[in-house]
Structure formats: structure tokens, C-alpha cells
Amino acid sequence: SATAQVTVQKLTFAAIGNNDAFPASAIAVGADGVNVQSGGNAFWNATDDVSFVYEQVTGDFDKVVQVEEQDASSNWARAGLMVRETLDTDSRYQAVHAPDNKKWDGTGSNNAFETNRRLTSGGSTSSSSAGGSPQYPGKTYVRIMRTGNVIHMFRSNGGVTWTQLGRTDFAENDDTPLPDTMYVGIVYGPENGNVAEGDRKLWTAKFRGYGDLKPTATRGTQTYSIGLNFGANENTGIMGRTEIAGVPAVAQANWNNLSGNNSEASGPVS
């Protein structure tokens, strides 16, 4: 696989697997975006032919990205996030990705989020069609989180409310635990092998907002108490028209809105 530095949060680009017919690349867009090209043949079975823009992360993490849009390539195009053990084409990995809406010929594609994985190095790929359809442009988000040996996958239309698509425990059933440090980042595989031979080329997927999940700010309420002291008559009361507990916007004339305004009274000030 070929590697090159991409200036997006010090991420690195790698063309994993067989990409020789269509040399791939990645172009940084702003501080946290990247346009990724790929002409990979397949993203299935025992090998991965994909473009990968990654960082090495030690320990737990929670990463998100917006899949802004992607070219209409094959029925099984995949753009999203991946965590993998090595950069070898047959490495163990877990991914969560969105498809394109349609194929290169204008017909419909798979059009459902997936959570593909390879549990053993050199082993086969397993997949779960996790439901939900991407909304392009701009509303398709995916998220991948590690807690120990468990990888969790999510999708979102908008990046605020998340739907969990599944979880994979890599230490379950006596499988080898995950290493402390893993390769994590953006992945794109158009599966050129499923495109008509004369139409195969480099395809592009656009990703924005890659990084750690940011907690959503919760809107709260704050209760304030303001004491108001009115006289029985607006002309001879204790306070003047604009001296209502230091709040000039409340006029003494509001006293007239209360019933029995010529005697002591209490009630809300409008």
C-alpha cells in the first residue's frame, strides 16, 4: 500500500490493497475535511482495496464524520469510518459506512448503512445491513467508538441524535484482544470491480467534520426572582413609573393592570 501525509489533523493517507490501475489520493479541505479518491477493486472477502485517511489512536476513542456526498459508482460503494489493526490488506477491522444513492448507470444502489468487519486476519468479511438510508448532501453522519475490545457503530441524519447500528466484541469467543494502538479514520471503497469495465475510474467521496465526538450542549432553564413594590396609586406610590425594582422596562403604569388598583393588590405584572 502507498502512504502520503495529508494535512488534516496530521492524518495520513494510505491506498490499501490493489489500487494500481487508478492511483488514489486525498485532498485536505479546511481544518477537518478531506476529499478522498479511490479506484479500488473490492472491499470484501479477504482483502480490502480502499483509500484510508487515518491516525493512530491508543486506547478508547469516539470518532465522527459527515459523509457530505459521494460519486455514484457501484452497488456496493462504501464511505465512512474504519478502525483496523494494521495497514495490511487482510487486517482485522471494523467499519461503519454509508453507500451511494445510485450506481454509475443511474439505477438504484444498496442504499443502506452497513457495518462490515473482519474478525481474523486473512479471514472473510462479514456484514450487517444496519438499516436507514443516507441523506445527501450534508445530512449523513457516521460514528465509531471503542471501549476496550468492543467497537460500537452509529449513524445520524444531522449529527446530533445517534442511532446505534451494532457492536462487535473482538475478544469474544476466545478471539485475540485488540491491540492498545489502532489505525482509525476515514475509509472509501467504490468497488470498481462491480462497475462495467469501460466505466471504471477514480471516484470521489467528500468528508467533513472528522474528529472526536463533541458533547451536545443541553439547553437548560434558569429561574429568576424579581421583587416589585408598588404603591396603591401610580401618582403617589412608593416607586415612580420607571423605578420598578431597578427594571426600567417595567413601568409603574402596569399597576393599573391589576384589579383593585386604588387599594392594595397583588398579581402578575404584564
mmCIF file of C-alpha atoms in Angstrom:
data_model
loop_
_atom_site.group_PDB
_atom_site.id
_atom_site.type_symbol
_atom_site.label_atom_id
_atom_site.label_comp_id
_atom_site.label_asym_id
_atom_site.label_seq_id
_atom_site.Cartn_x
_atom_site.Cartn_y
_atom_site.Cartn_z
ATOM 1 C CA SER A 1 0.000 0.000 0.000
ATOM 2 C CA ALA A 2 1.103 3.567 -0.689
ATOM 3 C CA THR A 3 1.110 6.212 2.023
ATOM 4 C CA ALA A 4 1.332 10.016 1.983
ATOM 5 C CA GLN A 5 0.870 12.790 4.519
ATOM 6 C CA VAL A 6 -2.424 14.713 4.437
ATOM 7 C CA THR A 7 -2.658 17.937 6.425
ATOM 8 C CA VAL A 8 -5.963 17.322 8.196
ATOM 9 C CA GLN A 9 -5.309 16.989 11.919
ATOM 10 C CA LYS A 10 -1.991 15.289 10.975
ATOM 11 C CA LEU A 11 -3.790 12.431 9.260
ATOM 12 C CA THR A 12 -2.003 10.078 6.864
ATOM 13 C CA PHE A 13 -3.304 8.720 3.563
ATOM 14 C CA ALA A 14 -2.876 5.068 2.612
ATOM 15 C CA ALA A 15 -4.001 3.270 -0.541
ATOM 16 C CA ILE A 16 -4.566 -0.217 0.834
ATOM 17 C CA GLY A 17 -4.698 -3.239 -1.434
ATOM 18 C CA ASN A 18 -4.893 -3.185 -5.225
ATOM 19 C CA ASN A 19 -5.256 0.388 -6.488
ATOM 20 C CA ASP A 20 -2.596 0.296 -9.211
ATOM 21 C CA ALA A 21 -4.959 0.832 -12.172
ATOM 22 C CA PHE A 22 -6.288 4.056 -10.656
ATOM 23 C CA PRO A 23 -3.763 5.645 -8.257
ATOM 24 C CA ALA A 24 -5.727 7.191 -5.395
ATOM 25 C CA SER A 25 -5.225 10.377 -3.398
ATOM 26 C CA ALA A 26 -6.749 12.598 -0.717
ATOM 27 C CA ILE A 27 -7.098 16.383 -0.732
ATOM 28 C CA ALA A 28 -7.449 18.326 2.512
ATOM 29 C CA VAL A 29 -10.382 20.737 2.718
ATOM 30 C CA GLY A 30 -10.210 23.186 5.617
ATOM 31 C CA ALA A 31 -9.208 22.086 9.090
ATOM 32 C CA ASP A 32 -11.265 18.904 9.310
ATOM 33 C CA GLY A 33 -12.405 17.950 5.816
ATOM 34 C CA VAL A 34 -10.974 15.764 3.081
ATOM 35 C CA ASN A 35 -11.955 14.699 -0.428
ATOM 36 C CA VAL A 36 -10.902 11.094 -0.888
ATOM 37 C CA GLN A 37 -10.370 9.420 -4.245
ATOM 38 C CA SER A 38 -10.352 5.684 -4.781
ATOM 39 C CA GLY A 39 -10.345 3.276 -7.682
ATOM 40 C CA GLY A 40 -10.151 0.173 -5.524
ATOM 41 C CA ASN A 41 -11.464 -3.042 -7.000
ATOM 42 C CA ALA A 42 -13.122 -4.616 -3.963
ATOM 43 C CA PHE A 43 -13.905 -4.109 -0.287
ATOM 44 C CA TRP A 44 -14.972 -7.617 0.657
ATOM 45 C CA ASN A 45 -13.858 -11.206 1.317
ATOM 46 C CA ALA A 46 -10.228 -11.491 2.483
ATOM 47 C CA THR A 47 -8.827 -8.264 1.020
ATOM 48 C CA ASP A 48 -9.580 -4.543 1.096
ATOM 49 C CA ASP A 49 -8.850 -2.255 -1.875
ATOM 50 C CA VAL A 50 -9.617 1.096 -0.271
ATOM 51 C CA SER A 51 -8.391 4.607 0.412
ATOM 52 C CA PHE A 52 -7.798 5.210 4.107
ATOM 53 C CA VAL A 53 -7.084 8.574 5.776
ATOM 54 C CA TYR A 54 -6.077 7.672 9.280
ATOM 55 C CA GLU A 55 -4.475 8.465 12.612
ATOM 56 C CA GLN A 56 -3.073 6.086 15.194
ATOM 57 C CA VAL A 57 -5.039 6.165 18.428
ATOM 58 C CA THR A 58 -4.151 4.481 21.710
ATOM 59 C CA GLY A 59 -6.953 3.373 23.988
ATOM 60 C CA ASP A 60 -10.628 4.249 23.767
ATOM 61 C CA PHE A 61 -11.970 6.794 21.298
ATOM 62 C CA ASP A 62 -15.200 8.165 19.834
ATOM 63 C CA LYS A 63 -14.866 9.499 16.262
ATOM 64 C CA VAL A 64 -17.429 11.057 13.922
ATOM 65 C CA VAL A 65 -17.517 12.312 10.347
ATOM 66 C CA GLN A 66 -20.024 13.733 7.921
ATOM 67 C CA VAL A 67 -20.202 11.964 4.570
ATOM 68 C CA GLU A 68 -21.149 15.059 2.626
ATOM 69 C CA GLU A 69 -21.570 13.264 -0.686
ATOM 70 C CA GLN A 70 -20.014 10.611 -2.905
ATOM 71 C CA ASP A 71 -19.935 9.739 -6.569
ATOM 72 C CA ALA A 72 -22.430 7.264 -7.975
ATOM 73 C CA SER A 73 -20.123 4.294 -8.517
ATOM 74 C CA SER A 74 -21.011 0.665 -7.761
ATOM 75 C CA ASN A 75 -23.880 -1.035 -5.987
ATOM 76 C CA TRP A 76 -21.593 -1.681 -3.003
ATOM 77 C CA ALA A 77 -19.671 1.582 -2.674
ATOM 78 C CA ARG A 78 -18.781 2.334 0.946
ATOM 79 C CA ALA A 79 -17.757 5.631 2.557
ATOM 80 C CA GLY A 80 -17.384 6.098 6.294
ATOM 81 C CA LEU A 81 -15.159 5.326 9.266
ATOM 82 C CA MET A 82 -12.925 2.363 9.973
ATOM 83 C CA VAL A 83 -10.691 1.051 12.731
ATOM 84 C CA ARG A 84 -8.125 -1.586 11.762
ATOM 85 C CA GLU A 85 -5.281 -3.464 13.343
ATOM 86 C CA THR A 86 -2.700 -2.966 10.567
ATOM 87 C CA LEU A 87 -2.465 -1.449 7.088
ATOM 88 C CA ASP A 88 -2.237 -4.906 5.526
ATOM 89 C CA THR A 89 -4.995 -5.609 3.038
ATOM 90 C CA ASP A 90 -6.281 -8.586 5.052
ATOM 91 C CA SER A 91 -6.123 -6.978 8.519
ATOM 92 C CA ARG A 92 -8.796 -7.313 11.158
ATOM 93 C CA TYR A 93 -11.094 -4.306 11.065
ATOM 94 C CA GLN A 94 -14.476 -2.835 11.842
ATOM 95 C CA ALA A 95 -16.158 -0.202 9.697
ATOM 96 C CA VAL A 96 -19.379 1.765 9.560
ATOM 97 C CA HIS A 97 -20.250 3.277 6.223
ATOM 98 C CA ALA A 98 -22.852 4.835 4.000
ATOM 99 C CA PRO A 99 -23.464 3.794 0.383
ATOM 100 C CA ASP A 100 -24.103 5.967 -2.621
ATOM 101 C CA ASN A 101 -27.747 6.575 -3.564
ATOM 102 C CA LYS A 102 -27.412 5.144 -7.043
ATOM 103 C CA LYS A 103 -24.974 3.369 -9.347
ATOM 104 C CA TRP A 104 -22.867 4.772 -12.166
ATOM 105 C CA ASP A 105 -25.582 3.828 -14.669
ATOM 106 C CA GLY A 106 -28.324 5.708 -12.826
ATOM 107 C CA THR A 107 -30.031 2.652 -11.353
ATOM 108 C CA GLY A 108 -30.541 2.165 -7.618
ATOM 109 C CA SER A 109 -27.766 1.011 -5.298
ATOM 110 C CA ASN A 110 -27.692 -0.866 -1.999
ATOM 111 C CA ASN A 111 -28.601 2.475 -0.308
ATOM 112 C CA ALA A 112 -28.411 1.252 3.306
ATOM 113 C CA PHE A 113 -25.860 1.819 6.069
ATOM 114 C CA GLU A 114 -23.567 -1.155 6.765
ATOM 115 C CA THR A 115 -21.216 -2.299 9.499
ATOM 116 C CA ASN A 116 -18.642 -4.583 7.856
ATOM 117 C CA ARG A 117 -15.933 -6.383 9.810
ATOM 118 C CA ARG A 118 -13.131 -8.945 9.585
ATOM 119 C CA LEU A 119 -12.677 -10.779 12.863
ATOM 120 C CA THR A 120 -9.488 -12.689 11.969
ATOM 121 C CA SER A 121 -6.518 -11.595 9.858
ATOM 122 C CA GLY A 122 -6.820 -13.109 6.400
ATOM 123 C CA GLY A 123 -10.354 -14.235 7.165
ATOM 124 C CA SER A 124 -13.576 -13.435 5.374
ATOM 125 C CA THR A 125 -15.616 -10.261 5.726
ATOM 126 C CA SER A 126 -18.979 -10.302 7.456
ATOM 127 C CA SER A 127 -21.576 -7.609 7.082
ATOM 128 C CA SER A 128 -24.696 -6.290 8.692
ATOM 129 C CA SER A 129 -27.073 -4.152 6.678
ATOM 130 C CA ALA A 130 -27.913 -1.843 9.526
ATOM 131 C CA GLY A 131 -30.866 -0.029 8.006
ATOM 132 C CA GLY A 132 -31.539 3.593 7.305
ATOM 133 C CA SER A 133 -30.705 5.460 4.108
ATOM 134 C CA PRO A 134 -28.180 8.282 3.756
ATOM 135 C CA GLN A 135 -29.383 11.785 3.006
ATOM 136 C CA TYR A 136 -27.097 13.629 0.595
ATOM 137 C CA PRO A 137 -25.837 16.244 0.570
ATOM 138 C CA GLY A 138 -24.919 17.238 4.080
ATOM 139 C CA LYS A 139 -27.096 15.190 6.430
ATOM 140 C CA THR A 140 -25.285 11.847 6.571
ATOM 141 C CA TYR A 141 -23.068 11.189 9.598
ATOM 142 C CA VAL A 142 -21.372 8.048 10.898
ATOM 143 C CA ARG A 143 -19.642 7.411 14.195
ATOM 144 C CA ILE A 144 -17.320 4.705 15.523
ATOM 145 C CA MET A 145 -16.406 4.249 19.200
ATOM 146 C CA ARG A 146 -14.020 1.953 21.041
ATOM 147 C CA THR A 147 -14.444 0.799 24.632
ATOM 148 C CA GLY A 148 -11.793 -1.794 25.411
ATOM 149 C CA ASN A 149 -12.205 -4.664 22.948
ATOM 150 C CA VAL A 150 -15.663 -3.572 21.823
ATOM 151 C CA ILE A 151 -16.296 -1.380 18.769
ATOM 152 C CA HIS A 152 -19.649 0.427 18.555
ATOM 153 C CA MET A 153 -21.138 1.832 15.336
ATOM 154 C CA PHE A 154 -23.712 4.614 14.875
ATOM 155 C CA ARG A 155 -25.443 6.670 12.171
ATOM 156 C CA SER A 156 -27.197 10.026 12.247
ATOM 157 C CA ASN A 157 -29.126 12.363 9.984
ATOM 158 C CA GLY A 158 -27.775 15.660 11.232
ATOM 159 C CA GLY A 159 -25.024 14.652 13.658
ATOM 160 C CA VAL A 160 -26.980 15.314 16.863
ATOM 161 C CA THR A 161 -29.206 12.304 17.538
ATOM 162 C CA TRP A 162 -27.482 8.953 17.025
ATOM 163 C CA THR A 163 -28.873 5.519 16.196
ATOM 164 C CA GLN A 164 -26.673 2.593 17.207
ATOM 165 C CA LEU A 165 -26.208 0.132 14.350
ATOM 166 C CA GLY A 166 -24.360 -2.563 16.268
ATOM 167 C CA ARG A 167 -21.353 -3.563 18.335
ATOM 168 C CA THR A 168 -18.508 -6.049 17.850
ATOM 169 C CA ASP A 169 -16.579 -7.648 20.709
ATOM 170 C CA PHE A 170 -13.202 -8.658 19.295
ATOM 171 C CA ALA A 171 -12.278 -10.612 22.439
ATOM 172 C CA GLU A 172 -15.468 -12.682 22.426
ATOM 173 C CA ASN A 173 -15.254 -16.450 21.877
ATOM 174 C CA ASP A 174 -11.517 -16.534 22.663
ATOM 175 C CA ASP A 175 -10.653 -14.155 19.819
ATOM 176 C CA THR A 176 -7.417 -12.206 20.187
ATOM 177 C CA PRO A 177 -7.984 -8.916 22.050
ATOM 178 C CA LEU A 178 -7.432 -5.703 20.138
ATOM 179 C CA PRO A 179 -4.017 -4.027 20.423
ATOM 180 C CA ASP A 180 -3.775 -0.857 22.502
ATOM 181 C CA THR A 181 -2.948 1.294 19.462
ATOM 182 C CA MET A 182 -5.004 1.034 16.279
ATOM 183 C CA TYR A 183 -5.441 2.802 12.947
ATOM 184 C CA VAL A 184 -8.601 4.930 12.943
ATOM 185 C CA GLY A 185 -10.052 7.208 10.298
ATOM 186 C CA ILE A 186 -11.909 7.819 7.058
ATOM 187 C CA VAL A 187 -12.350 5.000 4.552
ATOM 188 C CA TYR A 188 -13.645 4.931 0.986
ATOM 189 C CA GLY A 189 -14.020 1.949 -1.323
ATOM 190 C CA PRO A 190 -16.110 2.291 -4.516
ATOM 191 C CA GLU A 191 -15.721 -1.371 -5.560
ATOM 192 C CA ASN A 192 -14.704 -0.759 -9.162
ATOM 193 C CA GLY A 193 -14.993 -4.486 -9.745
ATOM 194 C CA ASN A 194 -18.774 -4.059 -9.672
ATOM 195 C CA VAL A 195 -18.714 -1.256 -12.261
ATOM 196 C CA ALA A 196 -18.893 -2.001 -16.005
ATOM 197 C CA GLU A 197 -15.312 -2.314 -17.233
ATOM 198 C CA GLY A 198 -15.492 0.636 -19.604
ATOM 199 C CA ASP A 199 -16.854 2.911 -16.867
ATOM 200 C CA ARG A 200 -14.268 2.203 -14.188
ATOM 201 C CA LYS A 201 -12.278 5.204 -12.969
ATOM 202 C CA LEU A 202 -11.233 7.139 -9.885
ATOM 203 C CA TRP A 203 -14.262 8.035 -7.780
ATOM 204 C CA THR A 204 -14.548 10.692 -5.062
ATOM 205 C CA ALA A 205 -16.218 10.871 -1.650
ATOM 206 C CA LYS A 206 -16.307 14.112 0.354
ATOM 207 C CA PHE A 207 -15.945 14.016 4.132
ATOM 208 C CA ARG A 208 -16.316 16.914 6.552
ATOM 209 C CA GLY A 209 -16.011 17.472 10.296
ATOM 210 C CA TYR A 210 -13.798 14.499 11.147
ATOM 211 C CA GLY A 211 -12.779 14.316 14.789
ATOM 212 C CA ASP A 212 -13.770 13.401 18.318
ATOM 213 C CA LEU A 213 -17.440 13.404 19.243
ATOM 214 C CA LYS A 214 -18.281 16.693 20.924
ATOM 215 C CA PRO A 215 -20.860 16.597 23.730
ATOM 216 C CA THR A 216 -24.126 18.198 22.730
ATOM 217 C CA ALA A 217 -24.880 21.310 24.761
ATOM 218 C CA THR A 218 -28.060 20.881 26.754
ATOM 219 C CA ARG A 219 -30.396 23.825 26.850
ATOM 220 C CA GLY A 220 -31.463 24.448 30.419
ATOM 221 C CA THR A 221 -33.752 26.879 32.188
ATOM 222 C CA GLN A 222 -32.881 29.429 34.836
ATOM 223 C CA THR A 223 -35.384 30.851 37.287
ATOM 224 C CA TYR A 224 -35.031 34.435 38.420
ATOM 225 C CA SER A 225 -36.961 36.214 41.181
ATOM 226 C CA ILE A 226 -37.571 39.945 40.938
ATOM 227 C CA GLY A 227 -39.254 41.759 43.771
ATOM 228 C CA LEU A 228 -41.694 44.530 42.809
ATOM 229 C CA ASN A 229 -43.132 47.026 45.282
ATOM 230 C CA PHE A 230 -45.995 49.214 44.127
ATOM 231 C CA GLY A 231 -47.965 51.908 45.845
ATOM 232 C CA ALA A 232 -51.730 51.897 45.716
ATOM 233 C CA ASN A 233 -51.790 54.782 43.312
ATOM 234 C CA GLU A 234 -49.482 55.316 40.351
ATOM 235 C CA ASN A 235 -49.078 59.019 41.152
ATOM 236 C CA THR A 236 -48.420 58.738 44.882
ATOM 237 C CA GLY A 237 -46.951 55.237 45.098
ATOM 238 C CA ILE A 238 -43.684 54.356 46.734
ATOM 239 C CA MET A 239 -41.970 53.994 43.353
ATOM 240 C CA GLY A 240 -42.068 56.135 40.268
ATOM 241 C CA ARG A 241 -43.067 54.974 36.803
ATOM 242 C CA THR A 242 -39.593 53.691 35.828
ATOM 243 C CA GLU A 243 -38.233 52.722 39.218
ATOM 244 C CA ILE A 244 -39.651 49.232 39.407
ATOM 245 C CA ALA A 245 -37.028 47.227 41.324
ATOM 246 C CA GLY A 246 -34.327 48.562 39.048
ATOM 247 C CA VAL A 247 -36.027 47.217 35.895
ATOM 248 C CA PRO A 248 -36.807 50.288 33.733
ATOM 249 C CA ALA A 249 -38.632 48.190 31.138
ATOM 250 C CA VAL A 250 -41.458 47.595 33.619
ATOM 251 C CA ALA A 251 -43.465 50.783 34.042
ATOM 252 C CA GLN A 252 -45.414 51.751 37.126
ATOM 253 C CA ALA A 253 -48.400 52.059 34.809
ATOM 254 C CA ASN A 254 -48.557 48.245 34.855
ATOM 255 C CA TRP A 255 -50.055 48.663 38.283
ATOM 256 C CA ASN A 256 -53.204 49.718 36.515
ATOM 257 C CA ASN A 257 -53.443 46.241 35.011
ATOM 258 C CA LEU A 258 -54.166 44.782 38.409
ATOM 259 C CA SER A 259 -57.686 44.615 39.726
ATOM 260 C CA GLY A 260 -58.479 46.996 42.592
ATOM 261 C CA ASN A 261 -55.737 49.364 41.582
ATOM 262 C CA ASN A 262 -56.878 52.008 44.089
ATOM 263 C CA SER A 263 -56.142 49.760 47.008
ATOM 264 C CA GLU A 264 -53.608 47.149 47.955
ATOM 265 C CA ALA A 265 -53.481 44.330 45.433
ATOM 266 C CA SER A 266 -51.131 41.646 44.138
ATOM 267 C CA GLY A 267 -50.870 39.766 40.872
ATOM 268 C CA PRO A 268 -48.715 39.293 37.786
ATOM 269 C CA VAL A 269 -47.236 42.333 36.102
ATOM 270 C CA SER A 270 -47.700 42.187 32.317
#
